[in-house]
Amino acid sequence: MPTPHENLTTRVAQRRRYLMCRPEHFTVSYSINPWMEPSRPTDTAKAVRQWQALHDAYVELGHEVELIDPVPGLPDMVYTANGGFIVDGRALGVRFRVDERRGEERPFMDWFDGHGFEVVEPVEVQEGEGDFLLVGDTILAGTGFRSVGDSHRELAAVFGREVVSLRLVDPRFYHLDTAITVLDPVEGVGGVERANIAYLPSAFDEESRRVLAERYPDAIQVTDADGAVFGLNAASDGRHVFVSPRATDFAAQLEARGYVPVPVDLSELLLGGGGIKCCTLELRGGAR
Ligand code: ARG
């Protein structure tokens, strides 16, 4: 059982700034991942209600949420994590692998440009923060299903940071943010690296599992059952972890380490193959 009194004081929430998109046009009209079944009915009003609960949970815990206007005919635009990757006020746009989402590329880049970010137009195919995760000073970058390996080189050149490539092997976990949660992305005091993650080992090939085990010996390894309910598609501010209520073991593991799970149910958005993190793009730096 958790021992909160021992750990809670060590977990510090950091104020985040997120970009979200209200799922006013959400539906599943095509299938580009194993979760999407166009024959299955979707309930847009329910998607909006669930999304609103996530939005409100962020705001209540002190985070700033920016909104991009949803575009009719782009039902996946709610998954803003795929809209770009932003560090230090510089926004790398995306180039979707899948044609169905290419119409989102320009609206996202225009939003970044209009909000004081320096926009870099991408050359290689990649799907933004869905596949790129900042952990401390390092960017973990996924490939295997959507983002191509060459985009990792481009990423390193654009941001001048170390990029660690990881290969996804299970089609259900086709973006990196479905298989890794960044729990504590900040550096600790005195140069101590506190950045830590949780991940789903079975989503990665052997070499990537070796890299993850070596770099993050203290990581939470999440069960296949919690992975299968998109438990890893979670957002953390360093203390609160916004996570699916169905990922029960993961929540217990988080509590045992002094994090505070904040359950948010996005079951309707899971019909499109997305969850909490998919609906959340972190805006780092840039003018207000
Ligand atoms: N239907 C979307 C797609 O397949 C879901 C995207 C989920 N986003 C994410 N960051 N994992 O592209």
Tab-separated table of N, CA and C and ligand atoms in Angstrom, residues 32-33 36 76 79 81-82 101 130 146 174-175 177-178 272-273 278, ligand 1:
chain	number	residue	atom	x	y	z
A	32	ILE	N	-7.517	4.340	-39.012
A	32	ILE	CA	-6.072	4.454	-39.239
A	32	ILE	C	-5.297	3.884	-38.054
A	33	ASN	N	-5.989	3.235	-37.144
A	33	ASN	CA	-5.334	2.490	-36.063
A	33	ASN	C	-6.324	1.408	-35.610
A	36	MET	N	-9.992	2.040	-34.138
A	36	MET	CA	-11.061	2.752	-34.859
A	36	MET	C	-11.906	1.792	-35.688
A	76	ASP	N	-10.124	14.009	-36.083
A	76	ASP	CA	-9.032	13.640	-35.173
A	76	ASP	C	-8.291	14.847	-34.604
A	79	TYR	N	-6.981	15.346	-31.024
A	79	TYR	CA	-5.734	14.756	-30.507
A	79	TYR	C	-4.585	15.720	-30.792
A	81	ALA	N	-1.909	16.398	-29.358
A	81	ALA	CA	-0.513	15.954	-29.185
A	81	ALA	C	0.148	15.754	-30.546
A	82	ASN	N	-0.660	15.450	-31.553
A	82	ASN	CA	-0.119	15.229	-32.888
A	82	ASN	C	-0.003	16.509	-33.707
A	101	ARG	N	-5.220	12.873	-41.953
A	101	ARG	CA	-4.966	13.941	-40.984
A	101	ARG	C	-4.101	15.070	-41.534
A	130	GLY	N	2.887	13.123	-30.167
A	130	GLY	CA	2.418	11.740	-30.088
A	130	GLY	C	3.598	10.764	-30.061
A	146	ARG	N	4.228	5.372	-37.169
A	146	ARG	CA	3.875	6.665	-37.750
A	146	ARG	C	5.120	7.497	-38.094
A	174	TYR	N	0.645	2.603	-31.243
A	174	TYR	CA	1.263	3.052	-32.485
A	174	TYR	C	1.944	4.402	-32.342
A	175	HIS	N	1.648	5.118	-31.271
A	175	HIS	CA	2.367	6.358	-30.958
A	175	HIS	C	3.118	6.139	-29.639
A	177	ASP	N	3.369	8.005	-27.141
A	177	ASP	CA	2.648	8.449	-25.938
A	177	ASP	C	1.548	7.470	-25.503
A	178	THR	N	1.387	6.370	-26.236
A	178	THR	CA	0.482	5.315	-25.775
A	178	THR	C	1.238	4.261	-24.972
A	272	GLY	N	-11.509	6.537	-31.036
A	272	GLY	CA	-10.646	7.046	-32.107
A	272	GLY	C	-9.190	6.649	-31.892
A	273	GLY	N	-8.946	5.884	-30.832
A	273	GLY	CA	-7.583	5.446	-30.551
A	273	GLY	C	-6.769	6.487	-29.803
A	278	CYS	N	-3.096	12.149	-25.653
A	278	CYS	CA	-3.338	12.487	-27.066
A	278	CYS	C	-4.076	13.814	-27.204
B	1	ARG	N1	-7.175	8.653	-34.566
B	1	ARG	C1	-5.919	9.265	-34.268
B	1	ARG	C2	-4.828	8.694	-35.138
B	1	ARG	O1	-4.828	7.510	-35.355
B	1	ARG	C3	-5.591	9.105	-32.816
B	1	ARG	C4	-4.351	9.829	-32.416
B	1	ARG	C5	-3.934	9.583	-31.004
B	1	ARG	N2	-2.905	10.465	-30.624
B	1	ARG	C6	-1.843	10.183	-29.895
B	1	ARG	N3	-1.058	11.147	-29.529
B	1	ARG	N4	-1.536	8.960	-29.553
B	1	ARG	O2	-3.975	9.389	-35.614
